[in-house]
Coordinates of C-alpha atoms in Angstrom, one line a residue:
X150 CA 15.1 19.9 18.8
X151 CA 17.7 17.4 17.8
X152 CA 18.7 17.0 14.1
X153 CA 17.1 13.6 13.9
X154 CA 13.8 15.0 15.3
X155 CA 13.7 17.8 12.8
X156 CA 14.1 15.1 10.1
X157 CA 10.7 13.6 11.1
X158 CA 8.9 16.4 9.2
X159 CA 10.9 15.9 6.0
X160 CA 8.6 13.1 4.6
X161 CA 5.9 15.8 4.6
X162 CA 8.0 18.9 3.6
X163 CA 9.8 17.3 0.6
X164 CA 6.7 16.2 -1.3
X165 CA 4.9 19.4 -0.4
X166 CA 7.6 21.5 -1.8
X167 CA 7.9 19.3 -4.9
X168 CA 4.1 19.5 -5.4
X169 CA 4.2 23.4 -5.2
X170 CA 7.1 23.6 -7.6
X171 CA 5.3 21.4 -10.1
X172 CA 2.2 23.5 -9.7
X173 CA 4.2 26.7 -10.6
X174 CA 5.7 24.9 -13.6
X175 CA 2.5 23.3 -14.8
X176 CA 2.9 24.5 -18.4
X177 CA 6.6 23.4 -18.6
X178 CA 6.6 19.6 -19.0
X179 CA 10.3 19.1 -18.9
X180 CA 10.8 21.2 -15.8
X181 CA 8.0 19.2 -14.1
X182 CA 9.8 16.0 -15.0
X183 CA 13.0 17.2 -13.5
X184 CA 11.5 18.6 -10.3
X185 CA 9.3 15.6 -9.8
X186 CA 12.1 13.0 -10.2
X187 CA 14.5 15.1 -8.0
X188 CA 11.8 15.5 -5.3
X189 CA 11.1 11.7 -5.3
X190 CA 14.9 10.9 -5.2
X191 CA 15.4 13.3 -2.2
X192 CA 12.4 11.7 -0.4
X193 CA 13.9 8.3 -0.9
X194 CA 17.3 9.4 0.5
X195 CA 15.5 11.0 3.5
X196 CA 13.5 7.8 4.1
X197 CA 16.7 5.6 4.1
X198 CA 18.3 8.0 6.6
X199 CA 15.2 7.8 8.9
X200 CA 15.2 4.0 8.7
X201 CA 18.8 4.0 9.8
X202 CA 18.1 6.5 12.6
X203 CA 15.2 4.5 14.0
X204 CA 17.3 1.3 13.9
X205 CA 20.2 3.0 15.8
X206 CA 18.3 5.4 18.2
X207 CA 14.9 3.8 18.5
X208 CA 11.6 5.6 18.1
X209 CA 11.8 9.3 16.9
X210 CA 9.3 11.8 18.3
X211 CA 8.8 15.5 17.8
X212 CA 6.1 17.9 19.2
X213 CA 5.2 20.4 16.5
X214 CA 5.7 24.0 17.6
X215 CA 7.0 22.8 21.0
X216 CA 3.7 22.0 22.6
X217 CA 4.0 19.1 25.0
X218 CA 2.1 15.9 24.5
X219 CA -0.8 15.3 24.7
X220 CA -1.8 18.9 24.0
X221 CA 0.1 19.5 20.8
X222 CA 0.5 17.8 17.4
X223 CA 2.8 14.8 17.9
X224 CA 4.7 13.2 15.1
X225 CA 6.2 9.7 15.7
X226 CA 8.4 7.5 13.6
X227 CA 8.9 4.0 14.9
X228 CA 10.3 1.0 13.0
X229 CA 6.9 0.3 11.3
X230 CA 6.5 3.9 10.2
X231 CA 10.1 4.1 9.0
X232 CA 9.7 0.9 6.9
X233 CA 6.4 2.2 5.4
X234 CA 7.9 5.6 4.6
X235 CA 10.9 3.9 2.9
X236 CA 8.8 1.6 0.7
X237 CA 6.4 4.3 -0.2
X238 CA 9.3 6.6 -1.2
X239 CA 10.7 3.8 -3.4
X240 CA 7.4 3.1 -5.0
X241 CA 6.8 6.8 -5.6
X242 CA 10.2 7.2 -7.2
X243 CA 9.7 4.2 -9.5
X244 CA 6.2 5.1 -10.5
X245 CA 7.4 8.7 -11.1
X246 CA 9.8 7.4 -13.7
X247 CA 7.1 5.3 -15.3
X248 CA 4.7 8.3 -15.4
X249 CA 7.1 10.4 -17.5
X250 CA 6.2 8.2 -20.5
X251 CA 2.8 6.7 -19.5
X252 CA 1.0 9.9 -18.6
X253 CA -0.1 12.1 -21.5
X254 CA 0.9 15.7 -21.6
X255 CA -2.7 16.8 -21.3
X256 CA -2.9 15.2 -17.9
X257 CA 0.4 16.7 -16.9
X258 CA -1.0 20.2 -17.8
X259 CA -3.9 19.5 -15.5
X260 CA -1.4 19.0 -12.6
X261 CA -0.8 15.3 -12.5
X262 CA 2.6 15.6 -10.8
X263 CA 1.3 18.1 -8.3
X264 CA -1.4 15.8 -7.1
X265 CA 1.0 12.8 -7.3
X266 CA 3.3 14.4 -4.7
X267 CA 0.3 15.6 -2.6
X268 CA -0.8 12.0 -2.5
X269 CA 2.7 10.9 -1.3
X270 CA 2.6 13.6 1.4
X271 CA -0.8 12.4 2.6
X272 CA 0.5 8.8 2.7
X273 CA 3.5 9.8 4.7
X274 CA 1.4 12.0 7.0
X275 CA -0.7 9.0 7.9
X276 CA 2.4 7.0 8.7
X277 CA 3.8 9.5 11.2
X278 CA 0.6 11.0 12.7
X279 CA 0.7 10.7 16.5
X280 CA -2.9 11.6 17.2
X281 CA -6.1 10.3 15.7
X282 CA -7.5 13.6 14.4
X283 CA -4.4 14.2 12.3
X284 CA -4.5 10.6 11.1
X285 CA -8.0 11.5 9.8
X286 CA -6.7 14.8 8.3
X287 CA -3.8 13.0 6.4
X288 CA -6.3 10.4 5.1
X289 CA -8.3 13.3 3.7
X290 CA -5.3 14.9 2.1
X291 CA -4.4 11.5 0.5
X292 CA -8.0 10.9 -0.7
X293 CA -8.5 14.4 -2.2
X294 CA -5.3 13.9 -4.2
X295 CA -6.5 10.4 -5.2
X296 CA -9.9 11.7 -6.4
X297 CA -8.1 14.1 -8.8
X298 CA -5.7 11.5 -10.1
X299 CA -8.6 9.1 -10.7
X300 CA -10.6 11.7 -12.6
X301 CA -7.9 13.3 -14.7
X302 CA -8.5 12.5 -18.3
X303 CA -12.3 12.9 -18.2
X304 CA -13.0 9.4 -19.6
X305 CA -16.4 7.9 -19.0
X306 CA -15.1 4.8 -17.2
X307 CA -12.7 6.9 -15.1
X308 CA -15.6 9.2 -14.0
X309 CA -17.8 6.2 -13.1
X310 CA -15.0 4.6 -11.1
X311 CA -14.2 8.0 -9.4
X312 CA -17.8 8.5 -8.3
X313 CA -17.9 5.0 -6.7
X314 CA -14.6 5.5 -5.1
X315 CA -15.5 9.0 -3.8
X316 CA -18.8 8.0 -2.4
X317 CA -17.4 5.1 -0.4
X318 CA -14.5 7.2 0.8
X319 CA -16.9 9.9 2.1
X320 CA -18.8 7.3 4.0
X321 CA -15.6 5.9 5.4
X322 CA -14.4 9.3 6.4
X323 CA -17.7 10.1 8.1
X324 CA -17.5 7.0 10.3
X325 CA -13.9 7.7 11.1
X326 CA -14.7 11.2 12.2
X327 CA -17.5 9.9 14.4
X328 CA -15.1 7.5 15.9
X329 CA -12.6 10.2 16.6
X330 CA -15.2 12.3 18.3
X331 CA -16.3 9.4 20.4
X332 CA -12.8 8.6 21.6
X333 CA -12.3 12.2 22.5
X334 CA -15.5 12.1 24.4
X335 CA -14.4 9.0 26.2
X336 CA -10.8 9.9 27.0
X337 CA -10.7 13.6 26.7
X338 CA -7.6 13.3 24.4
X339 CA -6.7 12.9 20.7
X340 CA -3.1 11.9 21.3
X341 CA -2.6 8.1 20.5
X342 CA -0.2 7.5 23.4
X343 CA -2.5 9.3 25.9
X344 CA -5.6 7.4 24.6
X345 CA -3.7 4.1 24.9
X346 CA -2.8 4.9 28.5
X347 CA -6.4 5.8 29.3
X348 CA -7.8 2.7 27.7
X349 CA -5.3 0.5 29.7
X350 CA -6.6 2.1 32.9
X351 CA -10.3 1.9 31.9
X352 CA -10.3 -1.3 29.9
X353 CA -13.8 -2.4 31.1
X354 CA -15.6 0.6 29.6
X355 CA -17.9 -0.9 26.9
X356 CA -17.8 2.3 24.9
X357 CA -14.2 1.5 23.9
X358 CA -15.5 -1.6 22.0
X359 CA -18.0 0.6 20.2
X360 CA -15.3 3.1 19.3
X361 CA -13.2 0.1 18.0
X362 CA -16.0 -0.9 15.6
X363 CA -16.3 2.7 14.5
X364 CA -12.6 2.7 13.6
X365 CA -12.8 -0.8 12.1
X366 CA -15.4 0.0 9.5
X367 CA -13.7 3.0 7.8
X368 CA -10.3 1.3 7.8
X369 CA -11.9 -1.8 6.4
X370 CA -13.4 0.3 3.5
X371 CA -10.1 2.0 2.9
X372 CA -8.1 -1.2 2.9
X373 CA -10.8 -3.2 0.9
X374 CA -11.7 -5.8 3.5
X375 CA -14.7 -8.1 3.2
X376 CA -17.5 -7.2 2.7
X377 CA -16.8 -3.5 1.8
X378 CA -14.3 -4.2 -1.0
X379 CA -16.6 -3.9 -4.0
X380 CA -15.5 -0.3 -4.9
X381 CA -11.9 -1.4 -5.7
X382 CA -12.3 -3.5 -8.8
X383 CA -14.8 -1.0 -10.1
X384 CA -12.4 1.9 -9.7
X385 CA -8.8 0.7 -10.1
X386 CA -8.8 -0.6 -13.7
X387 CA -10.1 2.7 -15.1
X388 CA -7.3 5.3 -14.7
X389 CA -3.9 5.3 -16.5
X390 CA -1.8 2.4 -15.4
X391 CA 0.7 4.5 -13.5
X392 CA -2.1 5.8 -11.3
X393 CA -3.5 2.3 -10.8
X394 CA 0.0 1.0 -9.9
X395 CA 0.5 3.8 -7.4
X396 CA -2.9 3.2 -5.8
X397 CA -2.4 -0.6 -5.7
X398 CA 0.9 -0.2 -4.0
X399 CA 0.1 2.4 -1.4
X400 CA -3.6 3.4 -0.8
X401 CA -5.0 0.2 0.5
X402 CA -1.8 -0.4 2.5
X403 CA -2.3 2.9 4.3
X404 CA -5.7 1.4 5.5
X405 CA -3.9 -1.8 6.6
X406 CA -1.3 0.4 8.4
X407 CA -4.0 2.2 10.3
X408 CA -5.6 -1.1 11.3
X409 CA -2.2 -2.4 12.6
X410 CA -1.5 0.8 14.4
X411 CA -4.9 1.2 16.1
X412 CA -5.5 -2.5 16.9
X413 CA -2.0 -3.0 18.5
X414 CA -1.9 0.3 20.4
X415 CA -5.4 1.5 21.2
X416 CA -7.9 -1.4 20.9
X417 CA -6.3 -4.3 22.8
X418 CA -8.7 -4.3 25.7
X419 CA -10.8 -7.2 24.3
X420 CA -8.6 -9.1 21.8
X421 CA -10.7 -12.2 21.8
X422 CA -13.6 -10.2 20.4
X423 CA -12.0 -7.5 18.2
X424 CA -9.2 -9.6 16.7
X425 CA -11.5 -12.6 16.1
X426 CA -13.6 -10.3 13.9
X427 CA -10.4 -9.2 12.1
X428 CA -9.4 -12.9 11.6
X429 CA -12.8 -13.9 10.1
X430 CA -12.7 -10.8 7.9
X431 CA -9.2 -11.7 6.7
X432 CA -10.3 -15.2 5.7
X433 CA -13.4 -14.0 3.8
X434 CA -11.3 -11.3 2.1
X435 CA -8.8 -13.8 0.9
X436 CA -11.5 -16.1 -0.6
X437 CA -13.6 -13.3 -2.1
X438 CA -10.7 -11.6 -3.8
X439 CA -9.1 -14.7 -5.2
X440 CA -12.4 -16.2 -6.5
X441 CA -13.2 -12.9 -8.2
X442 CA -9.8 -12.9 -9.8
X443 CA -10.2 -16.4 -11.1
X444 CA -13.4 -15.5 -12.9
X445 CA -12.1 -12.5 -14.8
X446 CA -10.4 -12.2 -18.2
X447 CA -8.6 -8.8 -18.2
X448 CA -5.2 -8.4 -16.7
X449 CA -6.2 -5.1 -14.9
X450 CA -9.3 -6.7 -13.4
X451 CA -7.6 -9.9 -12.3
X452 CA -4.9 -7.9 -10.6
X453 CA -7.4 -5.6 -9.0
X454 CA -9.2 -8.5 -7.4
X455 CA -5.9 -9.9 -6.2
X456 CA -5.3 -6.6 -4.3
X457 CA -8.3 -7.7 -2.2
X458 CA -7.1 -11.2 -1.6
X459 CA -3.7 -10.1 -0.6
X460 CA -5.0 -7.6 1.9
X461 CA -6.5 -10.6 3.6
X462 CA -3.1 -12.1 4.3
X463 CA -1.9 -8.8 5.9
X464 CA -5.0 -8.6 8.2
X465 CA -4.5 -12.3 9.0
X466 CA -1.3 -11.4 10.8
X467 CA -3.2 -8.8 12.9
X468 CA -6.0 -11.2 13.6
X469 CA -3.6 -13.9 14.9
X470 CA -2.0 -11.2 17.1
X471 CA 1.3 -12.7 18.0
X472 CA 4.8 -11.2 17.5
X473 CA 5.6 -13.6 14.7
X474 CA 2.2 -13.0 13.0
X475 CA 2.7 -9.2 13.2
X476 CA 6.2 -9.5 11.8
X477 CA 4.7 -11.7 9.0
X478 CA 2.1 -9.0 8.3
X479 CA 4.8 -6.3 8.0
X480 CA 6.9 -8.6 5.8
X481 CA 3.8 -9.3 3.6
X482 CA 3.0 -5.7 3.2
X483 CA 6.4 -4.9 1.8
X484 CA 6.5 -8.0 -0.4
X485 CA 3.0 -7.2 -1.8
X486 CA 3.7 -3.6 -2.5
X487 CA 6.6 -4.5 -4.7
X488 CA 5.1 -7.5 -6.5
X489 CA 1.6 -5.9 -7.0
X490 CA 2.9 -2.6 -8.2
X491 CA 5.2 -4.3 -10.6
X492 CA 2.5 -6.5 -12.0
X493 CA 0.4 -3.4 -12.9
X494 CA 3.5 -1.7 -14.4
X495 CA 4.1 -4.8 -16.6
X496 CA 0.4 -4.7 -17.6
X497 CA 1.0 -1.2 -18.8
X498 CA 3.9 -2.3 -20.9
X499 CA 1.8 -5.1 -22.4
X500 CA -0.8 -2.5 -23.4
X501 CA 1.9 -0.5 -25.1
X502 CA 2.9 -3.6 -27.1
X503 CA -0.5 -5.1 -27.9
X504 CA -2.9 -2.2 -27.5
X505 CA -4.9 -4.2 -25.0
X506 CA -4.5 -6.2 -21.8
X507 CA -7.6 -8.4 -22.2
X508 CA -6.5 -12.0 -22.3
X509 CA -8.7 -12.9 -25.3
X510 CA -7.1 -10.2 -27.4
X511 CA -3.4 -10.8 -26.7
X512 CA -0.8 -13.6 -26.8
X513 CA 2.6 -14.7 -27.9
X514 CA 4.6 -12.2 -25.8
X515 CA 7.2 -14.7 -24.8
X516 CA 8.4 -15.2 -28.4
X517 CA 9.5 -11.6 -28.9
X518 CA 9.7 -10.3 -25.4
X519 CA 11.5 -13.0 -23.3
X520 CA 12.9 -10.6 -20.7
X521 CA 9.5 -8.9 -20.1
X522 CA 8.0 -12.4 -19.7
X523 CA 10.7 -13.3 -17.1
X524 CA 10.0 -10.1 -15.2
X525 CA 6.3 -11.0 -15.2
X526 CA 7.1 -14.5 -13.9
X527 CA 9.2 -13.1 -11.0
X528 CA 6.3 -10.8 -9.8
X529 CA 3.5 -13.3 -10.5
X530 CA 5.2 -16.3 -8.8
X531 CA 6.2 -14.1 -5.9
X532 CA 2.5 -13.1 -5.5
X533 CA 1.5 -16.8 -5.6
X534 CA 4.1 -17.7 -2.9
X535 CA 6.4 -19.9 -5.0
X536 CA 9.8 -20.5 -3.3
X537 CA 12.4 -18.9 -3.0
X538 CA 10.6 -15.6 -3.9
X539 CA 9.4 -13.1 -1.3
X540 CA 5.8 -14.2 -1.3
X541 CA 6.8 -17.7 -0.2
X542 CA 8.6 -16.4 2.9
X543 CA 5.7 -14.0 3.7
X544 CA 3.1 -16.7 3.5
X545 CA 5.4 -19.2 5.4
X546 CA 5.8 -16.8 8.3
X547 CA 2.0 -16.2 8.6
X548 CA 1.1 -19.9 8.3
X549 CA 3.7 -20.8 10.9
X550 CA 2.2 -18.2 13.2
X551 CA -1.2 -19.7 12.5
X552 CA 0.0 -23.1 13.5
X553 CA 1.4 -21.7 16.7
X554 CA -2.0 -20.5 17.9
X555 CA -3.9 -23.5 16.3
X556 CA -5.9 -21.4 13.8
X557 CA -6.1 -24.3 11.4
X558 CA -9.2 -23.2 9.5
X559 CA -7.8 -19.8 8.4
X560 CA -4.5 -21.6 7.5
X561 CA -6.4 -23.8 5.1
X562 CA -8.1 -20.7 3.6
X563 CA -4.6 -19.0 3.2
X564 CA -3.2 -22.1 1.4
X565 CA -6.3 -22.4 -0.9
X566 CA -6.0 -18.7 -1.7
X567 CA -2.3 -19.2 -2.6
X568 CA -3.2 -22.1 -5.0
X569 CA -5.9 -20.1 -6.6
X570 CA -3.6 -17.1 -7.0
X571 CA -1.1 -19.4 -8.8
X572 CA -4.0 -20.5 -11.0
X573 CA -4.8 -16.9 -12.0
X574 CA -1.2 -16.0 -12.6
X575 CA -0.8 -19.2 -14.8
X576 CA -3.9 -18.2 -16.7
X577 CA -2.4 -14.8 -17.5
X578 CA 0.9 -16.5 -18.5
X579 CA -0.8 -19.0 -20.8
X580 CA -3.0 -16.5 -22.6
X581 CA -0.8 -13.4 -22.7
X582 CA 2.8 -14.8 -22.9
X583 CA 2.7 -18.4 -24.0
X584 CA -0.3 -18.6 -26.4
X585 CA -0.5 -17.5 -30.0
X586 CA -0.6 -13.8 -30.8
X587 CA -4.2 -12.4 -31.0
X588 CA -3.4 -8.7 -31.4
X589 CA -6.3 -6.6 -32.5
X590 CA -4.0 -5.0 -35.1
X591 CA -2.3 -6.9 -37.8
X592 CA 1.0 -6.1 -36.3
X593 CA 2.0 -5.5 -32.7
X594 CA 2.5 -1.8 -31.8
X595 CA 6.1 -2.7 -30.7
X596 CA 7.6 -5.6 -32.6
X597 CA 10.5 -6.8 -30.4
X598 CA 12.3 -6.3 -27.1
X599 CA 15.1 -4.1 -28.5
X600 CA 12.5 -1.7 -29.9
X601 CA 10.8 -1.8 -26.5
X602 CA 13.9 -0.8 -24.7
X603 CA 14.7 2.0 -27.1
X604 CA 11.2 3.4 -27.4
X605 CA 9.8 2.7 -23.9
X606 CA 12.9 2.6 -21.6
X607 CA 11.2 4.8 -19.0
X608 CA 8.6 2.1 -18.7
X609 CA 11.0 -0.8 -18.6
X610 CA 13.4 0.7 -16.1
X611 CA 10.9 0.8 -13.2
X612 CA 9.9 -2.8 -13.9
X613 CA 13.5 -3.9 -13.7
X614 CA 14.0 -1.9 -10.4
X615 CA 10.9 -3.5 -8.9
X616 CA 11.8 -7.0 -10.0
X617 CA 15.3 -6.6 -8.5
X618 CA 13.9 -5.5 -5.2
X619 CA 11.5 -8.5 -5.2
X620 CA 14.3 -10.9 -6.0
X621 CA 16.5 -9.4 -3.2
X622 CA 14.0 -9.8 -0.4
X623 CA 13.2 -13.3 -1.7
X624 CA 16.8 -14.5 -1.9
X625 CA 17.8 -12.6 1.3
X626 CA 14.7 -12.6 3.5
X627 CA 16.6 -12.2 6.8
X628 CA 17.4 -8.6 6.1
X629 CA 13.7 -7.6 5.8
X630 CA 12.7 -10.0 8.5
X631 CA 15.1 -8.3 10.9
X632 CA 13.3 -5.0 10.4
X633 CA 9.9 -6.6 10.4
X634 CA 10.7 -8.3 13.8
X635 CA 11.8 -5.0 15.3
X636 CA 8.6 -3.4 14.1
X637 CA 6.5 -6.2 15.6
X638 CA 8.4 -5.9 18.9
X639 CA 7.5 -2.2 19.1
X640 CA 3.9 -2.8 18.0
X641 CA 3.2 -5.6 20.5
X642 CA 4.5 -3.6 23.4
X643 CA 2.5 -0.3 23.6
X644 CA 4.4 0.8 26.6
X645 CA 7.4 1.6 24.4
X646 CA 5.2 4.0 22.3
X647 CA 3.6 5.5 25.4
X648 CA 6.8 6.1 27.3
X649 CA 8.5 7.6 24.3
X650 CA 5.7 10.1 23.6
X651 CA 4.5 10.9 27.1
X652 CA 7.6 10.1 29.1
X653 CA 5.5 7.8 31.4

């Protein structure tokens, strides 16, 4: 096994070891802090190395325990996987810093950092899984960790949200497992490359379309696509803001990743049928999410509905199914992870200052917190697609791809969604930052920005890091577009994946 191949397992090994060490040190808060940050930093360095390796050498493949494909467990990192591992490592590192101050010691004693890293391990496992059964397994690892993170704290709202999230996740997992069994019955294999080759050779089998629908439903639930998105705004606003930020940045994006992987590699036998369904679902998801956000009055709830609307843009690229559209979807995923995570982190800072994030209870932040207000504007305007921020380029690429295939109706929906997103972000700005102070208390919990930086610097630093990353990909979009285009090239040509894994 070459050195670069052995590195494929590091995105799993590093968070696993970090989680175990945090478990052994569960009663030593400072030691947990140190180990957790060190583990996240090591994972980020590893992710950067893997991204460089994939760019230089092409797709990386390893067969666990030396079993040849398609009989063993295959791990694959292509450009898309490498990009997703890198961005998840960055988000994990940033949210980890935020958690040091946001998460109470009681939750840390119950193993917050342990499950935090198990969640990252599950996310990375889904990104590098080379067979459909292990994709299912890594989803379950990720979901079990997310159940605990949602429930830690034992609050009534958290438990209600956790029950809804858990129930829908179990339903999704059941359908996914049925789909896995059906594909094994059809093709006699679980290896993605082997299944893709079989489907190419037997593309007229109607059972393949049935299997595609069995995969579409669970991944639609996990990514919060229309009409199975209702669990998300009921669950995400309840836990501590660090948990919500992590979930908003990563969990639904793993569902989108799985859709992109399966519907560019496996289910391409009847694109006119399957991808038209995805295109319609994308349009309805955008509208449903943004209209829900426009009607709400709490920052957490507004941003939770915007997770849904933004998922629609990502699936739009898959529904259009052209190289430019897929590249736009990859670009959009990265942009949205950064902007959306940062908006939730800023919401947490607002709650530290005002004691609330409901719009009718807060106001006047711009007067005493101009830098925080600017950081909010960067993330909010990027989410709305205002040039020259990253959201503008992401939307521009997708709309251009839509014009190329003459999907004008969905383009109109995308533009309307962008305008309504700007409306929602403007509403938050007017009420929370520009308007008169309406704090529940006589005085704000933190009076000015210098006090904020002194007392809550571990909350402000992650916000600054996220804003810097958002600005960078907005001002220099060609760098990310280069990687997104390479990812799209590999995704749109399944023969590259098949040849690398099977040697055929």
